[in-house]
JSON list of C-alpha atoms in Angstrom, two decimals:
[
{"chain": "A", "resi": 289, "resn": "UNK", "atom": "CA", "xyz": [35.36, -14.84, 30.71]},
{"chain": "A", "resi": 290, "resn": "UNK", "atom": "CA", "xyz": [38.00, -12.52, 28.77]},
{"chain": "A", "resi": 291, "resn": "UNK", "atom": "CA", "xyz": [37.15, -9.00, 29.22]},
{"chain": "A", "resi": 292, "resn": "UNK", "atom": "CA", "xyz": [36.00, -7.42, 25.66]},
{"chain": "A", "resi": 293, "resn": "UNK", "atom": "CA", "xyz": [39.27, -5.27, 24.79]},
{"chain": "A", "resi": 294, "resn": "UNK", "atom": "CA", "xyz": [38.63, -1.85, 23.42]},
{"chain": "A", "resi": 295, "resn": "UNK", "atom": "CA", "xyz": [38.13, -0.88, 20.00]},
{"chain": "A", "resi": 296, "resn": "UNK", "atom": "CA", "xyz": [41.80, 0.74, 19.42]},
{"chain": "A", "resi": 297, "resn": "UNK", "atom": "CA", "xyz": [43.30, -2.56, 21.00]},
{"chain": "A", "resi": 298, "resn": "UNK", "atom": "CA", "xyz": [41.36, -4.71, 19.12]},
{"chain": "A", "resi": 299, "resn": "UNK", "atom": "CA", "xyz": [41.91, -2.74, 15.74]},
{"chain": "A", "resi": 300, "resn": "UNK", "atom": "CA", "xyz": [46.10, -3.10, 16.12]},
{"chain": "A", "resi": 301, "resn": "UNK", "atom": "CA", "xyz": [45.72, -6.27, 17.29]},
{"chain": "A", "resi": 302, "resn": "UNK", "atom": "CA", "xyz": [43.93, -7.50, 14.08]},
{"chain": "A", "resi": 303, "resn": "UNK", "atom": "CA", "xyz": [46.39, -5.76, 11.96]},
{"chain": "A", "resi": 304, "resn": "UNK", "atom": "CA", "xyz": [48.97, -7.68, 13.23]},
{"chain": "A", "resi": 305, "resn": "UNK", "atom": "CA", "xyz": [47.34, -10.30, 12.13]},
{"chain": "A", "resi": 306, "resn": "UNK", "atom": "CA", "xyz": [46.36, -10.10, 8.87]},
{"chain": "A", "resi": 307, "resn": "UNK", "atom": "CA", "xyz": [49.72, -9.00, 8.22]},
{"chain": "A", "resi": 308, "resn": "UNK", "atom": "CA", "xyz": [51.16, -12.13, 9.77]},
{"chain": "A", "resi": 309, "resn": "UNK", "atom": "CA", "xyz": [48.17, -14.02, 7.50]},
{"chain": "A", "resi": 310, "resn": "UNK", "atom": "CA", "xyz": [49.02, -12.28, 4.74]},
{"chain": "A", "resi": 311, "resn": "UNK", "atom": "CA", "xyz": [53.16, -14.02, 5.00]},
{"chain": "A", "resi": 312, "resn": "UNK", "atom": "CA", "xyz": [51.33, -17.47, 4.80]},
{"chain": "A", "resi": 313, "resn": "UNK", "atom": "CA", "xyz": [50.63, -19.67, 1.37]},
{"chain": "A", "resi": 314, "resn": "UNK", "atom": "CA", "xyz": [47.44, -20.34, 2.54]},
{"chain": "A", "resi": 315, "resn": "UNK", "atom": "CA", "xyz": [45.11, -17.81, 0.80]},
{"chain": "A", "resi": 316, "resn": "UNK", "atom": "CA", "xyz": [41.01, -18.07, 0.76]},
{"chain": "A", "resi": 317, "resn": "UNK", "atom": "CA", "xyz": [39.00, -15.77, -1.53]},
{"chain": "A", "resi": 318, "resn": "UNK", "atom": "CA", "xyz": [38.01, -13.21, -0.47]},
{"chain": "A", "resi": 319, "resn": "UNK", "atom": "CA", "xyz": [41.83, -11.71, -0.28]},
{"chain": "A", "resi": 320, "resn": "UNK", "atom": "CA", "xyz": [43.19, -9.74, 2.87]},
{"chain": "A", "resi": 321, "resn": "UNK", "atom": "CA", "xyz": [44.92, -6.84, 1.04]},
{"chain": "A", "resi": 322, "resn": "UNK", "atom": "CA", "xyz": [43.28, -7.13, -2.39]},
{"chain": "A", "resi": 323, "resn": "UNK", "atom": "CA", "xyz": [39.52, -7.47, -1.55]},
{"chain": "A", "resi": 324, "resn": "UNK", "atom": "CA", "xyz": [39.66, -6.87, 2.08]},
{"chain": "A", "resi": 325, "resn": "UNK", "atom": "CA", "xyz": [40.72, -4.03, 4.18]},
{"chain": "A", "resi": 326, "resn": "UNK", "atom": "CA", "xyz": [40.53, -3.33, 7.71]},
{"chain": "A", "resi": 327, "resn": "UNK", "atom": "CA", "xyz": [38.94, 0.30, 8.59]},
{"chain": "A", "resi": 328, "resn": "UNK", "atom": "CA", "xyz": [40.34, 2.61, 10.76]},
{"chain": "A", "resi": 329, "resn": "UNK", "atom": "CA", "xyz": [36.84, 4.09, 12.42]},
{"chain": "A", "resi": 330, "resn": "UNK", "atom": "CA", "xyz": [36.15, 4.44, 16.09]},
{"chain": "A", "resi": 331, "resn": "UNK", "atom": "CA", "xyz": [33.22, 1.33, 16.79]},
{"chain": "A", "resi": 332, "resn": "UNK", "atom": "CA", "xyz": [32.03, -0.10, 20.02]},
{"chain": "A", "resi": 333, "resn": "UNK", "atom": "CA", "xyz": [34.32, -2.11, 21.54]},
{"chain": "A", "resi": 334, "resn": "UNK", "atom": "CA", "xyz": [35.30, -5.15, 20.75]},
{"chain": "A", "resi": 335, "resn": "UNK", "atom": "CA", "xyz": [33.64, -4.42, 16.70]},
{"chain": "A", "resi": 336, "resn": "UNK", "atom": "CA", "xyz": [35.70, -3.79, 13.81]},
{"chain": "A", "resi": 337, "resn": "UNK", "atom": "CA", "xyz": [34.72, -2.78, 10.70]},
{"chain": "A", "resi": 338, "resn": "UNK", "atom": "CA", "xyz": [36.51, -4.32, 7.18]},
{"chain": "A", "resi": 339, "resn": "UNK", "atom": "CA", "xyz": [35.96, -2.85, 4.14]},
{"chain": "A", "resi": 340, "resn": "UNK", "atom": "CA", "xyz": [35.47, -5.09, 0.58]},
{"chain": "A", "resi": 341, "resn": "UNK", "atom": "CA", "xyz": [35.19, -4.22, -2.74]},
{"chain": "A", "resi": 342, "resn": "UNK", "atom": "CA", "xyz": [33.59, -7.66, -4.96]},
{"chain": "A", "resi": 343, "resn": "UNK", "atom": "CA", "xyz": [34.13, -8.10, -8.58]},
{"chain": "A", "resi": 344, "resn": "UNK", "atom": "CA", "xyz": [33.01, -10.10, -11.24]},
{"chain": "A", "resi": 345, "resn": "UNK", "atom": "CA", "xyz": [35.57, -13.14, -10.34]},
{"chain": "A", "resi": 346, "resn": "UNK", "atom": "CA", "xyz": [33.15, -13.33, -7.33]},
{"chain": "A", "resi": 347, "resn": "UNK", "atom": "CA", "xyz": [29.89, -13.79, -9.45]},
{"chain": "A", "resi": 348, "resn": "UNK", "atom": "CA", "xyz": [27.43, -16.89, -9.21]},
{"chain": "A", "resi": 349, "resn": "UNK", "atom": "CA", "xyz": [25.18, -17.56, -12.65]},
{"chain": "A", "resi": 350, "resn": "UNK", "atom": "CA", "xyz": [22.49, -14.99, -11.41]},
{"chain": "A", "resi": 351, "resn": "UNK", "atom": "CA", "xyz": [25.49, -12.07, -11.58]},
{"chain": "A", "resi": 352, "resn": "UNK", "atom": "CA", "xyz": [25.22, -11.45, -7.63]},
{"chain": "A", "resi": 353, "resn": "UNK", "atom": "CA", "xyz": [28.08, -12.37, -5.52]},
{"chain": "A", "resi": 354, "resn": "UNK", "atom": "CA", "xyz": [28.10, -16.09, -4.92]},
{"chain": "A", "resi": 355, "resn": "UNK", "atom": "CA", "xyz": [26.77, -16.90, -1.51]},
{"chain": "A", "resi": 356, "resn": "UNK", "atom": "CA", "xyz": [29.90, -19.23, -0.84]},
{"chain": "A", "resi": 357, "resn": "UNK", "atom": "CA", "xyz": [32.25, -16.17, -1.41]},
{"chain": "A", "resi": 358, "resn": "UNK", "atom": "CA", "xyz": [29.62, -14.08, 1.02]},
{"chain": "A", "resi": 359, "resn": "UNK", "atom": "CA", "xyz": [29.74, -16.91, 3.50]},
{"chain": "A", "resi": 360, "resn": "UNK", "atom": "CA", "xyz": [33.73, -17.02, 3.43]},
{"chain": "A", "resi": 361, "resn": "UNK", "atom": "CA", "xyz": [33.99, -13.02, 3.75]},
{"chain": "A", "resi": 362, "resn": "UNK", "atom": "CA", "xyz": [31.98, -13.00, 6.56]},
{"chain": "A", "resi": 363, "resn": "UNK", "atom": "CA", "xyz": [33.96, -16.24, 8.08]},
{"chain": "A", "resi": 364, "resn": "UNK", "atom": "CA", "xyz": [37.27, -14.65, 7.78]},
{"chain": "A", "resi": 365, "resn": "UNK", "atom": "CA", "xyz": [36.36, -11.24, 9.11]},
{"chain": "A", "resi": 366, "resn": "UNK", "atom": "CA", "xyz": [34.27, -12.75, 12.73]},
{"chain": "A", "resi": 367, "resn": "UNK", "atom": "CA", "xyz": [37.53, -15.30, 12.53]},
{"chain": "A", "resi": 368, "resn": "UNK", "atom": "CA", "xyz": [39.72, -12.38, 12.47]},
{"chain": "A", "resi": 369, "resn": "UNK", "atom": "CA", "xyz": [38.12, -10.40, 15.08]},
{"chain": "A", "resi": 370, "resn": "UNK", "atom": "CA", "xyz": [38.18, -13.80, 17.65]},
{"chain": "A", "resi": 371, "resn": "UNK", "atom": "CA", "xyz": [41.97, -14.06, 16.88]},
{"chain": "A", "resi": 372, "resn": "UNK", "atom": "CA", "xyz": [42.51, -10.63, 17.64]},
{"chain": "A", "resi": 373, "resn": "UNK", "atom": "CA", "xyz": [40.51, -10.94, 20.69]},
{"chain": "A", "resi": 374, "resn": "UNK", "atom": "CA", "xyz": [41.96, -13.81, 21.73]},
{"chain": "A", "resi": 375, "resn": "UNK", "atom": "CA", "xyz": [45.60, -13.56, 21.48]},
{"chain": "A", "resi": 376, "resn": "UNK", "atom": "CA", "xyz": [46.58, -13.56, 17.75]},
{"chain": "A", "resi": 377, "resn": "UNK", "atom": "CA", "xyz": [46.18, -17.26, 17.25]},
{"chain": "A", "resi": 378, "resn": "UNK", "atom": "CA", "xyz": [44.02, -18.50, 14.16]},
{"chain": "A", "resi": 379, "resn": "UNK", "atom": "CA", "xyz": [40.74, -19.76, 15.58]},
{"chain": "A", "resi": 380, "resn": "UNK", "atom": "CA", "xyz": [39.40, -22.46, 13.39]},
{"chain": "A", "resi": 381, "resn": "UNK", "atom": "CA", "xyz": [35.39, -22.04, 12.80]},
{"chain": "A", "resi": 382, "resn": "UNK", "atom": "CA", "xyz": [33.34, -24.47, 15.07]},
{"chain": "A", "resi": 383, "resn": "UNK", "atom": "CA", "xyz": [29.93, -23.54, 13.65]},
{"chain": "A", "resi": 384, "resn": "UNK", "atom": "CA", "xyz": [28.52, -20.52, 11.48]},
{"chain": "A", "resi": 385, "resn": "UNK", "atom": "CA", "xyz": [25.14, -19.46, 10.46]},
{"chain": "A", "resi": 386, "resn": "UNK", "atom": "CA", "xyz": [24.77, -17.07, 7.53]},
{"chain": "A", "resi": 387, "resn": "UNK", "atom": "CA", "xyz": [21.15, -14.97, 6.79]},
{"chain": "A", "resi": 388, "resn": "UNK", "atom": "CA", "xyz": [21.05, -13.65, 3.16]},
{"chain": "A", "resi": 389, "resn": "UNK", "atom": "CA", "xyz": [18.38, -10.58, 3.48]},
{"chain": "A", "resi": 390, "resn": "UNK", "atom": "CA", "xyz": [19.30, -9.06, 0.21]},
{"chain": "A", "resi": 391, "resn": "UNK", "atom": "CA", "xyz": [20.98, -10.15, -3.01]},
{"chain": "A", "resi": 392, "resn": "UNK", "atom": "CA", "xyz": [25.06, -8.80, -2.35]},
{"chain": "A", "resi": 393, "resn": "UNK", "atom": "CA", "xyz": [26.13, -7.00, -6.06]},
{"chain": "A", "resi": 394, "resn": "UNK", "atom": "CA", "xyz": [29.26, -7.15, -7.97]},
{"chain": "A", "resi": 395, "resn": "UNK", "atom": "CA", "xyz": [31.83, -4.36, -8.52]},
{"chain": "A", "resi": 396, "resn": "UNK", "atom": "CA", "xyz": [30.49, -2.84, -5.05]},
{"chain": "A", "resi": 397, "resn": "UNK", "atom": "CA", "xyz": [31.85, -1.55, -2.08]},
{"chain": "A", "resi": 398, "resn": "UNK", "atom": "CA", "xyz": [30.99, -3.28, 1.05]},
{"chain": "A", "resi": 399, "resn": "UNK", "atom": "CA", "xyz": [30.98, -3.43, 4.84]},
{"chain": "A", "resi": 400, "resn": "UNK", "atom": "CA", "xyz": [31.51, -6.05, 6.90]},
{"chain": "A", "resi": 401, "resn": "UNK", "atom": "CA", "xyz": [30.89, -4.92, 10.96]},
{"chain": "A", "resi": 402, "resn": "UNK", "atom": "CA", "xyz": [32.17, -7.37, 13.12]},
{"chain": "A", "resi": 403, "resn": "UNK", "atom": "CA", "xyz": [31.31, -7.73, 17.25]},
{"chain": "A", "resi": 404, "resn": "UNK", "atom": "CA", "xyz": [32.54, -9.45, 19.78]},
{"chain": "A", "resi": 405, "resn": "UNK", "atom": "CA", "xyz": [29.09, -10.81, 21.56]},
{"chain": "A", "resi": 406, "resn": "UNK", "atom": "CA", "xyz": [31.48, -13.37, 24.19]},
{"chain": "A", "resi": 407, "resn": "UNK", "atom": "CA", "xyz": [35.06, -14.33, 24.20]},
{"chain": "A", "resi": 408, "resn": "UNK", "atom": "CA", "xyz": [35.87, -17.15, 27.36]},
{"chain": "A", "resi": 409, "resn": "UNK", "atom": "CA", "xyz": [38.70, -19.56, 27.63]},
{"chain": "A", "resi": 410, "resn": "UNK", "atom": "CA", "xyz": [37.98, -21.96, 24.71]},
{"chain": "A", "resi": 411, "resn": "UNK", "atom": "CA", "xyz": [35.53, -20.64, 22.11]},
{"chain": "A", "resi": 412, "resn": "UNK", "atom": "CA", "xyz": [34.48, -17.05, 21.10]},
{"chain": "A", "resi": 413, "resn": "UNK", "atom": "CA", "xyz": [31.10, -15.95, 19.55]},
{"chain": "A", "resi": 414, "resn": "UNK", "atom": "CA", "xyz": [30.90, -13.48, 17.13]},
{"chain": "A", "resi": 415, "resn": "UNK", "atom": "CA", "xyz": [28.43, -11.54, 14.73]},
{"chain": "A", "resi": 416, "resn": "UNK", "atom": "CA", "xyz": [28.65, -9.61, 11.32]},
{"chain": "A", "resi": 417, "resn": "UNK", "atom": "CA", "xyz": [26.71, -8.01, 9.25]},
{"chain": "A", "resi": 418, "resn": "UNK", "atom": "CA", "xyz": [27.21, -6.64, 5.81]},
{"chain": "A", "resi": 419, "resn": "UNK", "atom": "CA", "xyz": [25.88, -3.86, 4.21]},
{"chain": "A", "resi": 420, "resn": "UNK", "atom": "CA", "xyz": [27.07, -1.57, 1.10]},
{"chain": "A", "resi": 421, "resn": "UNK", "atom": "CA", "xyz": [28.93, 1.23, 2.13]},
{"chain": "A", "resi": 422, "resn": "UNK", "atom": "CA", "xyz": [26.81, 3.93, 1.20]},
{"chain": "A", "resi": 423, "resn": "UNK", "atom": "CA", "xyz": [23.74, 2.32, 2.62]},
{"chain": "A", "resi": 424, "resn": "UNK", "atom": "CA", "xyz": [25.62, 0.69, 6.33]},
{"chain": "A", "resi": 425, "resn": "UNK", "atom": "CA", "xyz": [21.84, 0.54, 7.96]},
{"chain": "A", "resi": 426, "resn": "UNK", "atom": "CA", "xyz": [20.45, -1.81, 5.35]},
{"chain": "A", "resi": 427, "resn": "UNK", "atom": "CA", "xyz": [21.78, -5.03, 6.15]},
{"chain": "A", "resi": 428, "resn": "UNK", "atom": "CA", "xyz": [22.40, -7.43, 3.02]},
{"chain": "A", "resi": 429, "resn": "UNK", "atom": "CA", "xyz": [23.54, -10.20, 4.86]},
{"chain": "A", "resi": 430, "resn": "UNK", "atom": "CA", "xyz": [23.81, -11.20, 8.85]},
{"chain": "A", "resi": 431, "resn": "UNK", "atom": "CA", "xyz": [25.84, -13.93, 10.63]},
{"chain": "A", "resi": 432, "resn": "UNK", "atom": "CA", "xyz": [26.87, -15.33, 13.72]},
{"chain": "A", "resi": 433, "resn": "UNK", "atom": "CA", "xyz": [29.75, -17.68, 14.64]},
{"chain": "A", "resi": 434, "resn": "UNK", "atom": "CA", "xyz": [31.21, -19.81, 17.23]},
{"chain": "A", "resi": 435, "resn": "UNK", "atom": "CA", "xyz": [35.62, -19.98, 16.64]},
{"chain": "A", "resi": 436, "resn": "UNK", "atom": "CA", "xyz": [38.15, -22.03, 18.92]},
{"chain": "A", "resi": 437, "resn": "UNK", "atom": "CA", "xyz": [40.59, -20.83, 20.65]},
{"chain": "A", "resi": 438, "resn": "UNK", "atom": "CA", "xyz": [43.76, -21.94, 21.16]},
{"chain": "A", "resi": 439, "resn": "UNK", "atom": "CA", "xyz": [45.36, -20.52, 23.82]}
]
């Protein structure tokens, strides 16, 4: 098993890359550098914390953020961590199990906390949870994923 790298190292290593993402055609909603930012905070290791502000372009016909656009936020941030974790390569999504608690709003700002629960030499398994920023202990919405990697 990989050992979990520390927050700091984890942190630069997933700015590097999102930036690299950022060069590519290939752009999913929710948007690295639009909608999604990477925090600078001091977490437990191997956790990062993203920040997200939704608008009405993500709205579903009840005027909550559509569940698919949750789903994909939460996706790309554990899938970011993993990469980071792992060595920078993408790390497709083998499987990924989302828990909606409470309805996530439009025009809010969110969090998205990432960990690293085990990394080993061909998948990594992560967790999220997302909460609005002024209230991070009330969860709106918890996942956990398993991502490839491709060493």
């Amino acid at each position: 098993m990989t050992q979990t790298m520390t927050q700091t190292e984890l942190r630069e290593n997933a700015a590097q890359f999102i930036r690299r993402r950022a060069l590519t055609s290939a752009q999913a909603r929710p948007l690295f550098g639009r909608d999604v930012t990477l925090v600078e905070e001091d977490g437990p290791a191997g956790s990062l914390l993203f920040a997200c502000h939704t608008d009405q372009s993500m709205s579903n016909p009840m005027g909550i953020v559509h569940g698919g656009i949750t789903a994909a936020l939460v996706d790309t941030c554990m899938g970011v961590t993993c990469a980071a974790q792992s060595g920078g390569m993408p790390t497709p999504t083998i499987t990924m199990t989302v828990n909606y608690a409470r309805p996530v709003p439009l025009d809010a700002e969110l969090r998205v906390r990432t960990r690293t629960v085990r990394v080993g030499t061909a998948s990594g398994q992560m967790w999220a949870e997302v909460s609005l920023a002024e209230r991070p202990d009330e969860p709106l919405v918890t996942a956990s994923g398993v991502y490839a990697i491709r060493r």
